[in-house]
Short mmCIF file of N, CA and C in Angstrom, two decimals:
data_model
loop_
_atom_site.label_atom_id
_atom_site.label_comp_id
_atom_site.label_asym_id
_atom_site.label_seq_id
_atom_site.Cartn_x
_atom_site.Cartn_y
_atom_site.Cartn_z
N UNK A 74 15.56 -25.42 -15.77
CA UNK A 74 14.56 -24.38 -15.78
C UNK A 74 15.27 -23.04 -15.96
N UNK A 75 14.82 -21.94 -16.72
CA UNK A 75 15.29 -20.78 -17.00
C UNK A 75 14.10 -19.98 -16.45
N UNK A 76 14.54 -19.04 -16.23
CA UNK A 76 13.78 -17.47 -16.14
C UNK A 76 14.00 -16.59 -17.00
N UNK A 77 12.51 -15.95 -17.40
CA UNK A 77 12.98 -14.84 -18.31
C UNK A 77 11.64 -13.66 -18.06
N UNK A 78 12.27 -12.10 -18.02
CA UNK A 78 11.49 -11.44 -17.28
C UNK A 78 11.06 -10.69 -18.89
N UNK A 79 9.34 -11.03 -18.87
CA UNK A 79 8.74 -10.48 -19.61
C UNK A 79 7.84 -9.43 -18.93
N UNK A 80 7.38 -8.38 -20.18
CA UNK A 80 6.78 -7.24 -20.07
C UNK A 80 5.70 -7.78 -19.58
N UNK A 81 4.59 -7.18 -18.45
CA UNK A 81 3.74 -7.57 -17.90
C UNK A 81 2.25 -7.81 -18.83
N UNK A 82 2.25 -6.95 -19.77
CA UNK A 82 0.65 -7.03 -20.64
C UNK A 82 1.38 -8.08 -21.58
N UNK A 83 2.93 -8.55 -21.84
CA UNK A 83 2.95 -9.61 -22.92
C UNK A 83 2.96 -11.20 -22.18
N UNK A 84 2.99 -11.23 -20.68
CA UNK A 84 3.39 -13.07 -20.19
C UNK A 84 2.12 -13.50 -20.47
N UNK A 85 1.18 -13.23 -20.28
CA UNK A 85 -0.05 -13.87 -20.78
C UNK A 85 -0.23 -14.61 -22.15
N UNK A 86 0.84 -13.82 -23.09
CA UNK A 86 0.42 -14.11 -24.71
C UNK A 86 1.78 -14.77 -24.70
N UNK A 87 3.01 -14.77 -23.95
CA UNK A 87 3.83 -15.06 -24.07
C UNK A 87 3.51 -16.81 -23.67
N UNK A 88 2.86 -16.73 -22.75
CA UNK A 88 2.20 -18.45 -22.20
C UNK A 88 1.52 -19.16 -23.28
N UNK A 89 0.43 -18.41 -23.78
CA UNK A 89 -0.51 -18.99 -24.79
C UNK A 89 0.25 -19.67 -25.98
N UNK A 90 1.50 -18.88 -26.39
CA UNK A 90 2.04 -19.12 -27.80
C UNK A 90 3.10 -19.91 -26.77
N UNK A 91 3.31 -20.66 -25.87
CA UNK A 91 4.07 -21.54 -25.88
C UNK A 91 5.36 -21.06 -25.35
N UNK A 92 6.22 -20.24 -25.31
CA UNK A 92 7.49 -19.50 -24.88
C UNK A 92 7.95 -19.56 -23.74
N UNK A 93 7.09 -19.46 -22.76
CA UNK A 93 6.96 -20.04 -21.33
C UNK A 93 5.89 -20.69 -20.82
N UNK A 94 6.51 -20.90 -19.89
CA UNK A 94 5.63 -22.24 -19.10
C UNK A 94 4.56 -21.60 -18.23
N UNK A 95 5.31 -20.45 -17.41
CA UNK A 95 3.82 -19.61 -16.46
C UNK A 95 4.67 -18.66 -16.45
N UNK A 96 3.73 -17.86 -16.16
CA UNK A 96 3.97 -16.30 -16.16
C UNK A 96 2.70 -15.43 -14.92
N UNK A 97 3.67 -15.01 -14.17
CA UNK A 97 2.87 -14.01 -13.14
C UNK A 97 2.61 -12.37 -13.74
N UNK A 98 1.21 -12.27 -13.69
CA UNK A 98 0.75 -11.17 -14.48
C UNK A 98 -0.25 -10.74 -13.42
N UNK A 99 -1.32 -9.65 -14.16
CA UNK A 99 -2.06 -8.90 -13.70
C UNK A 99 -3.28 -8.69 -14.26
N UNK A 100 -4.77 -8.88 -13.90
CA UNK A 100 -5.54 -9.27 -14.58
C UNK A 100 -6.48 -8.15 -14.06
N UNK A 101 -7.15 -7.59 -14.43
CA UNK A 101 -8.50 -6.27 -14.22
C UNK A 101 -9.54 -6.58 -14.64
N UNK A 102 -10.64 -6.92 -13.90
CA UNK A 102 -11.95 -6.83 -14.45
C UNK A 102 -12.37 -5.45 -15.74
N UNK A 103 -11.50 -4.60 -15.19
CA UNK A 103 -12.11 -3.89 -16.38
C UNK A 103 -11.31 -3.54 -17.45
N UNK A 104 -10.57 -4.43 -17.63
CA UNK A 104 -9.59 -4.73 -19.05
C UNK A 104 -9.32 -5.70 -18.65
N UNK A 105 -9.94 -7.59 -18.70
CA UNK A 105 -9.25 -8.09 -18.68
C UNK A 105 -8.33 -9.19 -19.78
N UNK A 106 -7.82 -9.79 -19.64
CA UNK A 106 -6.97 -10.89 -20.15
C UNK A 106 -7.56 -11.47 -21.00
N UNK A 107 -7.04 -11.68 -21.96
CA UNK A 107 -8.01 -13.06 -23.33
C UNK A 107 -8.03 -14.31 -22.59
N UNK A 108 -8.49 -14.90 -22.94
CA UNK A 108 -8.60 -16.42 -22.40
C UNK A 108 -8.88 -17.20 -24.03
N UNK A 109 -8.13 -18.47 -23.41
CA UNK A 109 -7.75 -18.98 -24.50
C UNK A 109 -7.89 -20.42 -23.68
N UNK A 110 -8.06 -21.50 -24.71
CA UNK A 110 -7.28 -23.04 -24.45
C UNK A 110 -6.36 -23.41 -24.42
N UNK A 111 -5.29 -22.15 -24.70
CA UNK A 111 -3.72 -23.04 -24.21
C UNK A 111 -2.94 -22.89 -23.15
N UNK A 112 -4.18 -21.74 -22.37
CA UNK A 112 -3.62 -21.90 -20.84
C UNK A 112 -4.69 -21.76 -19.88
N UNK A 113 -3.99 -21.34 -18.77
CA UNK A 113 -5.54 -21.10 -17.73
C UNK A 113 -4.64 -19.91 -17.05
N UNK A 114 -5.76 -19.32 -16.35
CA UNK A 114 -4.99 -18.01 -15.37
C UNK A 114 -5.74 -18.74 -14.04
N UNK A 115 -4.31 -18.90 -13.17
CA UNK A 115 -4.89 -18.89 -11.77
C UNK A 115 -4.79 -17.71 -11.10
N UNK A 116 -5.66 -17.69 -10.20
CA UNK A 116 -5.75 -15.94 -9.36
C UNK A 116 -5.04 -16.69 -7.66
N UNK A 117 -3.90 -15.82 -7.64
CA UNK A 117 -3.23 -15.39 -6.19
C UNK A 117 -3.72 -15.31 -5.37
N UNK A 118 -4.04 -13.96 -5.76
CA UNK A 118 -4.78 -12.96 -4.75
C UNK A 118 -5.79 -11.95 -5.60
N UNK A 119 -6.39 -11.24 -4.89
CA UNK A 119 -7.29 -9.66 -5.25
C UNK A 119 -7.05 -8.70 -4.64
N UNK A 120 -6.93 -8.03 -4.74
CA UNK A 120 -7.05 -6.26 -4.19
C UNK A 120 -7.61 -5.27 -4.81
N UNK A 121 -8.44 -4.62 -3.52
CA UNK A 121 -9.29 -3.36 -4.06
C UNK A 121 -8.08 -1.83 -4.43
N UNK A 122 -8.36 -1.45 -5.05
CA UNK A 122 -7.45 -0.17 -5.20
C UNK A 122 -8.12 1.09 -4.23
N UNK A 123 -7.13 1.84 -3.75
CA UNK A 123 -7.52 2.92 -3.22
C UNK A 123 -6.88 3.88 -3.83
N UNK A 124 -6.75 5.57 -3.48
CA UNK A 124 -6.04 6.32 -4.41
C UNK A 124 -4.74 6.90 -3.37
N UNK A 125 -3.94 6.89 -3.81
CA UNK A 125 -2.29 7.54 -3.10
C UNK A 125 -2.89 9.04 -3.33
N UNK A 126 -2.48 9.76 -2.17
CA UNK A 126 -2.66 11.00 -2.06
C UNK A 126 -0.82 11.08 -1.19
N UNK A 127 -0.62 12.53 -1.31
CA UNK A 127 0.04 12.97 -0.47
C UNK A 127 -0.16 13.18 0.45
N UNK A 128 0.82 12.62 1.65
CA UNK A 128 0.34 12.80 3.19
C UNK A 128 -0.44 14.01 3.72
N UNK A 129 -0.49 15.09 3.10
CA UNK A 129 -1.22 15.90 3.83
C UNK A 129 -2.47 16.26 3.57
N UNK A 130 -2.77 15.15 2.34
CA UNK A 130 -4.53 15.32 2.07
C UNK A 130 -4.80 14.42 2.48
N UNK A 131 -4.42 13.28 3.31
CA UNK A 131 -4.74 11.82 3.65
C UNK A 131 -6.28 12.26 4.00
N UNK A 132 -7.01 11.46 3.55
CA UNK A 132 -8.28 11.60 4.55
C UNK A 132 -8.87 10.88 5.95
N UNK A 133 -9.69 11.55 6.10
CA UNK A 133 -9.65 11.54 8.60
C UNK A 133 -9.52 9.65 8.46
N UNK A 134 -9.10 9.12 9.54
CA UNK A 134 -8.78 7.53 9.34
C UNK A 134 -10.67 6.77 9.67
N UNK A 135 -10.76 5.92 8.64
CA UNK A 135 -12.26 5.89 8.80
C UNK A 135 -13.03 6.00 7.52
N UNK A 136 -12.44 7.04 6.97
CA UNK A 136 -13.01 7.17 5.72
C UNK A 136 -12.80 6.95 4.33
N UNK A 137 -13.89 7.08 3.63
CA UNK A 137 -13.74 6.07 2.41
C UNK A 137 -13.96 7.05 1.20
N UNK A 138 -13.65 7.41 0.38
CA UNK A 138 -13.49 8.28 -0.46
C UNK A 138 -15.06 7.49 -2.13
N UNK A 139 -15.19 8.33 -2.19
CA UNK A 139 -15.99 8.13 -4.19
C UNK A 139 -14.80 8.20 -5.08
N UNK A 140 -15.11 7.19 -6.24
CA UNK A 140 -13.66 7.40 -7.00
C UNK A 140 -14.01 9.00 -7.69
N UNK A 141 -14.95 9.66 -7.48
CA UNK A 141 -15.03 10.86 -8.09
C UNK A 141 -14.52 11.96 -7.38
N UNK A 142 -14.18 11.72 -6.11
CA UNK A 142 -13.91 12.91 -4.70
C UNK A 142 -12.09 13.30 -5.39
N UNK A 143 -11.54 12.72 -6.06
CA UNK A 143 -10.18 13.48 -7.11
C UNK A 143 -10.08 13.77 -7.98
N UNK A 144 -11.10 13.61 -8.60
CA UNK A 144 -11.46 13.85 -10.13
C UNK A 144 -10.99 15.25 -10.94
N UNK A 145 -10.77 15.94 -9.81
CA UNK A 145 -10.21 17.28 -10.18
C UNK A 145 -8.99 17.27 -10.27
N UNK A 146 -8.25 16.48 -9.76
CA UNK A 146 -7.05 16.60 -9.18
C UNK A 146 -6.12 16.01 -10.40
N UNK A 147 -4.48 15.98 -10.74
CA UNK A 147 -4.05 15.43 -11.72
C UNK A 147 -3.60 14.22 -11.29
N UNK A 148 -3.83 13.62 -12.01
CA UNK A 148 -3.26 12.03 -12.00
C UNK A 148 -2.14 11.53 -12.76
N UNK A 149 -1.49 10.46 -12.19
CA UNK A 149 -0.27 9.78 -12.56
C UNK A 149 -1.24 8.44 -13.18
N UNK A 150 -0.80 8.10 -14.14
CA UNK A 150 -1.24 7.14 -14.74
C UNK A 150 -0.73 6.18 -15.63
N UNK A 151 -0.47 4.75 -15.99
CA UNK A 151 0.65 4.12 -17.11
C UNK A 151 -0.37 5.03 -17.76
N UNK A 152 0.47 4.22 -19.66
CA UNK A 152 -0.53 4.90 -20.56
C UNK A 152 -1.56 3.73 -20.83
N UNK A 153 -2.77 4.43 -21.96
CA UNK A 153 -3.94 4.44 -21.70
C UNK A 153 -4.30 2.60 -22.40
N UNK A 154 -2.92 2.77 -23.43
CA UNK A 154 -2.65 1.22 -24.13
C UNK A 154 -2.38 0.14 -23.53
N UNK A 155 -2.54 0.45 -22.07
CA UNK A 155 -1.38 -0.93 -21.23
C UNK A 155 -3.21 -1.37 -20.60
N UNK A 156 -2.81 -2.59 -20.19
CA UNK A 156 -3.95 -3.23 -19.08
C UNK A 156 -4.63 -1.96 -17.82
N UNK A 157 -3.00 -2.33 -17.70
CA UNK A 157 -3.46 -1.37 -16.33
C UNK A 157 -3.98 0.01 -16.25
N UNK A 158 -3.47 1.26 -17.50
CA UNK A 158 -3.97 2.21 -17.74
C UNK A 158 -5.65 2.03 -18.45
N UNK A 159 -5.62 1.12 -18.66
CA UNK A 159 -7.17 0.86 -19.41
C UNK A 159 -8.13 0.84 -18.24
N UNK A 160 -7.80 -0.43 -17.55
CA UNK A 160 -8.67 -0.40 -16.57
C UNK A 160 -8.97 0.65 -15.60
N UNK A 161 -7.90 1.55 -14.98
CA UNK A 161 -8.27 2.75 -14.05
C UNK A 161 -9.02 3.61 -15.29
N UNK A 162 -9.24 3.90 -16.55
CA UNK A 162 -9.41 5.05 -17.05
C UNK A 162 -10.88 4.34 -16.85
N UNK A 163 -11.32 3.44 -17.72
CA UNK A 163 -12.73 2.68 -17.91
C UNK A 163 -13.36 2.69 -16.06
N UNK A 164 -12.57 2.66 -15.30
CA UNK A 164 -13.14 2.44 -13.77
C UNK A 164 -13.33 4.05 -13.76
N UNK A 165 -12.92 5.45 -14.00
CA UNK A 165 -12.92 6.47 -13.73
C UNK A 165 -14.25 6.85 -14.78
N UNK A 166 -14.20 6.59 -16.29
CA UNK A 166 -15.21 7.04 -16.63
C UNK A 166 -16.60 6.08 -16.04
N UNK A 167 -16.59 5.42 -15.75
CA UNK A 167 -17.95 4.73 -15.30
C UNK A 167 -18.37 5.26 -13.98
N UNK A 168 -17.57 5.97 -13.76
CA UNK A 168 -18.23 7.18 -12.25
C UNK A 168 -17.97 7.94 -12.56
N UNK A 169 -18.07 8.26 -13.98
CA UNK A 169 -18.49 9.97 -14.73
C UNK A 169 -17.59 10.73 -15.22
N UNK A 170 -15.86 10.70 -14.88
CA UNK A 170 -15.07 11.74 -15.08
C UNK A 170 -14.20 10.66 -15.90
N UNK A 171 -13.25 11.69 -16.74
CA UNK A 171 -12.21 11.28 -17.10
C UNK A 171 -10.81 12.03 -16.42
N UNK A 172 -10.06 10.71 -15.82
CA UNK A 172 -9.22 11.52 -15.27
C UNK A 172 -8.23 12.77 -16.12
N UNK A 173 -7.57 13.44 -15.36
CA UNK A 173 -7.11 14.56 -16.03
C UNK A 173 -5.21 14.22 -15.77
N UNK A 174 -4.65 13.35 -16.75
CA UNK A 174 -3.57 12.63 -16.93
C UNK A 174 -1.94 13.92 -17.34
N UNK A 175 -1.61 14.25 -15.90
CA UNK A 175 -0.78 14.76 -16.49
C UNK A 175 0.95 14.44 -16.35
N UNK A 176 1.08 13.20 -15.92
CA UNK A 176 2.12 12.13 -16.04
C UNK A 176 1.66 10.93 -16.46
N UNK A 177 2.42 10.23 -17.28
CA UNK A 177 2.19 8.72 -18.22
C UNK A 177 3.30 8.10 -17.18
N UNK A 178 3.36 7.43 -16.47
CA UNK A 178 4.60 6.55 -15.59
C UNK A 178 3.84 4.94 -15.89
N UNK A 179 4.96 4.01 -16.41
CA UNK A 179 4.90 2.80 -16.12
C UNK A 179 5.53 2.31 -14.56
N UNK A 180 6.25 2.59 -13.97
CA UNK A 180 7.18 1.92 -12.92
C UNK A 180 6.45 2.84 -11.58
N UNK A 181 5.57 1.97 -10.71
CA UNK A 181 5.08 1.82 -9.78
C UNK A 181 5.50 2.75 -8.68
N UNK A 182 6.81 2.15 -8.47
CA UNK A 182 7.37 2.89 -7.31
C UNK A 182 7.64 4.65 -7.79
N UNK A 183 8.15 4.76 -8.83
CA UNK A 183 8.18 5.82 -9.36
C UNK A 183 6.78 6.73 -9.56
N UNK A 184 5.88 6.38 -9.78
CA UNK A 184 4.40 6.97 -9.77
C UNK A 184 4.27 7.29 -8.19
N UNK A 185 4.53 6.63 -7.73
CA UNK A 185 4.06 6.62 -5.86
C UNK A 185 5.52 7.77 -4.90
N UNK A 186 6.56 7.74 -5.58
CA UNK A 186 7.71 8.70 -5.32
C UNK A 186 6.62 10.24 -5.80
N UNK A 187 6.34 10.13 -6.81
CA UNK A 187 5.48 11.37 -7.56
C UNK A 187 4.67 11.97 -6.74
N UNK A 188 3.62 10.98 -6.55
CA UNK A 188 2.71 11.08 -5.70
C UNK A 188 3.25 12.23 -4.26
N UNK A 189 4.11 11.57 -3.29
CA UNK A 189 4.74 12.04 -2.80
C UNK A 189 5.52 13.54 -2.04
N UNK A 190 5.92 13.79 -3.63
CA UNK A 190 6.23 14.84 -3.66
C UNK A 190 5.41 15.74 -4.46
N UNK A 191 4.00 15.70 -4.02
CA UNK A 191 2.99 16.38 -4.34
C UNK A 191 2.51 17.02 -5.97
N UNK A 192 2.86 15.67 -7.04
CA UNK A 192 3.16 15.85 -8.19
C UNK A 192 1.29 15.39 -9.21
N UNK A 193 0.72 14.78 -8.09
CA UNK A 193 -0.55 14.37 -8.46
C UNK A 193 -1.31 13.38 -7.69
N UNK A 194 -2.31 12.12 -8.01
CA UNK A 194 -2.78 11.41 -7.14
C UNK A 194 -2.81 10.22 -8.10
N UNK A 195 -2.45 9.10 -7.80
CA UNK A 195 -2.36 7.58 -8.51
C UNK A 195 -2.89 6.30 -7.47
N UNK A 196 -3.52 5.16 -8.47
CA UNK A 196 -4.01 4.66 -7.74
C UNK A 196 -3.22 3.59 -7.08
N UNK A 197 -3.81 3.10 -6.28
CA UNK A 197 -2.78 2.39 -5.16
C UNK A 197 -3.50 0.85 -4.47
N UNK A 198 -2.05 -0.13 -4.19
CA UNK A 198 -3.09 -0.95 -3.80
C UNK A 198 -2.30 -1.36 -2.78
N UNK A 199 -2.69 -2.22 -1.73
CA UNK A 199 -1.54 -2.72 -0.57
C UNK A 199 -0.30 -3.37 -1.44
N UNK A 200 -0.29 -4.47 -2.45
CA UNK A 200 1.23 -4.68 -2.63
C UNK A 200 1.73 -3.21 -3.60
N UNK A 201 0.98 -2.70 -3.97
CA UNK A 201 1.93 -1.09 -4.38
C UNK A 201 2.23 -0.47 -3.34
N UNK A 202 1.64 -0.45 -2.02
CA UNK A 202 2.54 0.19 -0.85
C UNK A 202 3.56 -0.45 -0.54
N UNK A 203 3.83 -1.87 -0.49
CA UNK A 203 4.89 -2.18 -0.18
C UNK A 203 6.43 -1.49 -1.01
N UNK A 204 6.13 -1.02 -1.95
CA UNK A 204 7.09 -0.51 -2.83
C UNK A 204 7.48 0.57 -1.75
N UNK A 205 6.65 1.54 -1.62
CA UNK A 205 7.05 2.84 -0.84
C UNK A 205 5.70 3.58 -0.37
N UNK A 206 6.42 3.93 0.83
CA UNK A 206 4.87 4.69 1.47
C UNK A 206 5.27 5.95 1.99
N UNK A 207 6.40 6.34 1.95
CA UNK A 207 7.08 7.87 2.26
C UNK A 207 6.00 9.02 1.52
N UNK A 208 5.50 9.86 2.14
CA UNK A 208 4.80 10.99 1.81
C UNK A 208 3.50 10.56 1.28
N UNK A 209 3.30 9.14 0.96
CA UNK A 209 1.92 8.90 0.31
C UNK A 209 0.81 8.44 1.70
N UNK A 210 -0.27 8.72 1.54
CA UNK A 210 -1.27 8.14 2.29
C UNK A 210 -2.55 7.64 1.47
N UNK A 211 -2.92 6.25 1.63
CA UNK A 211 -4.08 6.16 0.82
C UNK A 211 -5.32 6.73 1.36
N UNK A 212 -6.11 7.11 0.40
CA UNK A 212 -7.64 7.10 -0.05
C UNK A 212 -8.70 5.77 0.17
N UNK A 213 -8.91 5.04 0.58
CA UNK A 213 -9.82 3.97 0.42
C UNK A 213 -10.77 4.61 -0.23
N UNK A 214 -11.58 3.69 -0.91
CA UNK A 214 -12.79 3.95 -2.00
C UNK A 214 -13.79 3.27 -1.73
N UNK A 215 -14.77 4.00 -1.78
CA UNK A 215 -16.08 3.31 -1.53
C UNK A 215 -16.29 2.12 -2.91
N UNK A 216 -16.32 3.05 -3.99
CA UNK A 216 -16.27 2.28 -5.15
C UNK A 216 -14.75 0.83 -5.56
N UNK A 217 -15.34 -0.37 -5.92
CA UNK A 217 -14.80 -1.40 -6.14
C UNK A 217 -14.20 -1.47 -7.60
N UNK A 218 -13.37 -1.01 -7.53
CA UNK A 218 -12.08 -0.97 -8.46
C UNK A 218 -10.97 -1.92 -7.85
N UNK A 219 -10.82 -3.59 -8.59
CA UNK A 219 -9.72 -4.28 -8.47
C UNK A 219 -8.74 -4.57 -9.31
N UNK A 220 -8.18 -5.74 -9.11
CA UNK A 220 -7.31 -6.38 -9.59
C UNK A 220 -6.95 -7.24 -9.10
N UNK A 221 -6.84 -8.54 -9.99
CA UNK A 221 -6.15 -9.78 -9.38
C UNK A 221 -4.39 -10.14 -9.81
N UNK A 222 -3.90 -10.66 -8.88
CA UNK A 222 -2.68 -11.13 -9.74
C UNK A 222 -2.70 -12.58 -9.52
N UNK A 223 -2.72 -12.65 -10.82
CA UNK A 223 -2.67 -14.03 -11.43
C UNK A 223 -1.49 -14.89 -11.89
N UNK A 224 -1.33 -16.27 -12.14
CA UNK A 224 0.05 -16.70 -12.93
C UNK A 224 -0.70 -17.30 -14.25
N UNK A 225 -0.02 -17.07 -15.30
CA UNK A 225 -1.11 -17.69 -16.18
C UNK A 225 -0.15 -18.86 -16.69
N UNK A 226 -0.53 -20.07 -16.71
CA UNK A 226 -0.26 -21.39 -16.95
C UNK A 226 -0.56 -22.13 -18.22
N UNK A 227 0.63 -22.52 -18.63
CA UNK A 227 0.48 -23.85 -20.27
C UNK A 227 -0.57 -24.69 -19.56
N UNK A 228 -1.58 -24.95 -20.15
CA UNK A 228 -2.14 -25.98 -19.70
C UNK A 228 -1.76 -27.38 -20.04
N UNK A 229 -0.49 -27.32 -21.01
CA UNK A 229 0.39 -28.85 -21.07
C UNK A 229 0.99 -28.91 -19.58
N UNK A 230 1.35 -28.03 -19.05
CA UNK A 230 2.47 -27.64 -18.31
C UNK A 230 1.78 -27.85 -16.04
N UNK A 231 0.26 -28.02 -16.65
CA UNK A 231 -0.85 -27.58 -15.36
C UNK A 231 -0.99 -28.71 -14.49
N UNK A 232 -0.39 -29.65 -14.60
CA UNK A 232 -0.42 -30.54 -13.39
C UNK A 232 1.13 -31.45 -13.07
N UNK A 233 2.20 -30.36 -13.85
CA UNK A 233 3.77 -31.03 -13.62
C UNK A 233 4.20 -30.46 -11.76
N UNK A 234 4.74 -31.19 -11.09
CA UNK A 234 5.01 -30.72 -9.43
C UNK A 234 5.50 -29.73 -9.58
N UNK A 235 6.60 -29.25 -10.37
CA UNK A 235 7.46 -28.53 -9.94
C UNK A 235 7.10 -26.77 -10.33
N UNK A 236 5.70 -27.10 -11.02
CA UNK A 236 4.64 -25.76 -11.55
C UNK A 236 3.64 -25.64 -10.44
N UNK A 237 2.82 -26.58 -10.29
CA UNK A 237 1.98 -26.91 -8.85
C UNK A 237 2.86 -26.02 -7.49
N UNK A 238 4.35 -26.28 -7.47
CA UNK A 238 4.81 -25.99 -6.15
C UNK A 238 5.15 -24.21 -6.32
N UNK A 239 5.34 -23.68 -7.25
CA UNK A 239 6.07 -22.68 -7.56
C UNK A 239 4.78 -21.71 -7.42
N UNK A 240 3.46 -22.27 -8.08
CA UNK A 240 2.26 -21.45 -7.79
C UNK A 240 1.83 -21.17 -6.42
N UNK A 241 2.18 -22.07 -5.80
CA UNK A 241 1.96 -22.52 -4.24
C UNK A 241 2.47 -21.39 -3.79
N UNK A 242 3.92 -21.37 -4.04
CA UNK A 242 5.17 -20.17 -3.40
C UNK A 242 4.73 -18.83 -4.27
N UNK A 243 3.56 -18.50 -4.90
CA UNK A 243 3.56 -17.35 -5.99
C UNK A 243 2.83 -17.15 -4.88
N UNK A 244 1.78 -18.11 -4.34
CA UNK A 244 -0.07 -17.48 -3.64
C UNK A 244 0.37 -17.36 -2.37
N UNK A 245 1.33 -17.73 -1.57
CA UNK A 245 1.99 -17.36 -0.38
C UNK A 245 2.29 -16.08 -0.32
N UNK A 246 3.33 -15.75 -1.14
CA UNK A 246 3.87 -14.49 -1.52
C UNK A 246 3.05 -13.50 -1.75
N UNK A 247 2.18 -13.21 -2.60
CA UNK A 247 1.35 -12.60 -2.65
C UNK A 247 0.08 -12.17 -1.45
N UNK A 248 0.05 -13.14 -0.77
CA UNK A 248 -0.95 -12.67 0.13
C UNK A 248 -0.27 -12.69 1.64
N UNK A 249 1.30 -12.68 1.58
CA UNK A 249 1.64 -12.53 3.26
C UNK A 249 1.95 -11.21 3.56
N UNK A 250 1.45 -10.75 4.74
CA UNK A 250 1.21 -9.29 5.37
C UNK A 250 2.82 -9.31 6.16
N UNK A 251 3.12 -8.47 5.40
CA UNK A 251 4.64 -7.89 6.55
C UNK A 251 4.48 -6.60 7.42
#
């Protein structure tokens, strides 16, 4: 067995056309994934997104924010071509605003360092806190903006043990609270 670390919007297509066997990706209701017959996507886990603020706008503990209550504010965002930038923009205009994008960051931890040091507001989910939580405090949202992470699977490949066990150890991982 080999490993090979593909770009996150390509393991999906990278599975379908055969190249690998499974691939752990990221799936958004509001951009999601093609689906096809030459694999299947199993879902991990889900998480609602909330928004990273800097610790000193955290809001009172209790409360739940509108995805529109930052709308003013600048946002850190991938770009608008990736999954993930699609889906927060399409989740932002469907509660009216377009965010006002004045960093493009792909790398997570780096958006949430930003955040931080009072550079804008990005959205956030519990395994993105695990990256780093120095200076950030989330936002919870009233509004249901998710994401699942998924492994997406050869369906030649969907009932061999040693794929069965590895998904097993993907859905563990993903959903244990440290």
């Amino acid at each position: 067995m080999v490993s090979q670390e593909v770009d996150v919007d390509q393991a999906h297509a990278e599975v379908s056309a055969g190249r690998v066997d499974l691939a752990l990706g990221l799936d958004y209701p509001d951009a999601p994934l093609a689906r096809d017959e030459a694999s299947e996507l199993v879902r991990l886990h889900s998480e609602r997104f909330s928004v990273a603020v800097p610790t000193p706008d955290a809001p009172p503990a209790g409360t739940a924010w509108r995805l529109t209550q930052p709308a003013e504010r600048e946002w850190i965002l991938p770009a608008p071509d990736s999954y993930y930038g699609r889906a927060v923009r399409t989740a932002c205009r469907r509660a009216g605003f377009e965010p006002r994008v004045v960093h493009e960051v792909t790398d997570t931890a780096t958006s949430l360092a930003m955040v931080g040091a009072g550079l804008g507001v990005a959205p956030l989910t519990g395994l993105m806190l695990r990256l780093r939580s120095e200076g950030i405090a989330p936002a919870p949202l009233h509004d249901v903006v998710e994401r699942h992470v998924v492994v997406a699977v050869r369906a030649a490949s969907r009932g061999r043990p040693s794929v069965e066990v590895l998904i097993e150890a993907l859905r563990h991982a993903a959903t244990a609270r440290h």
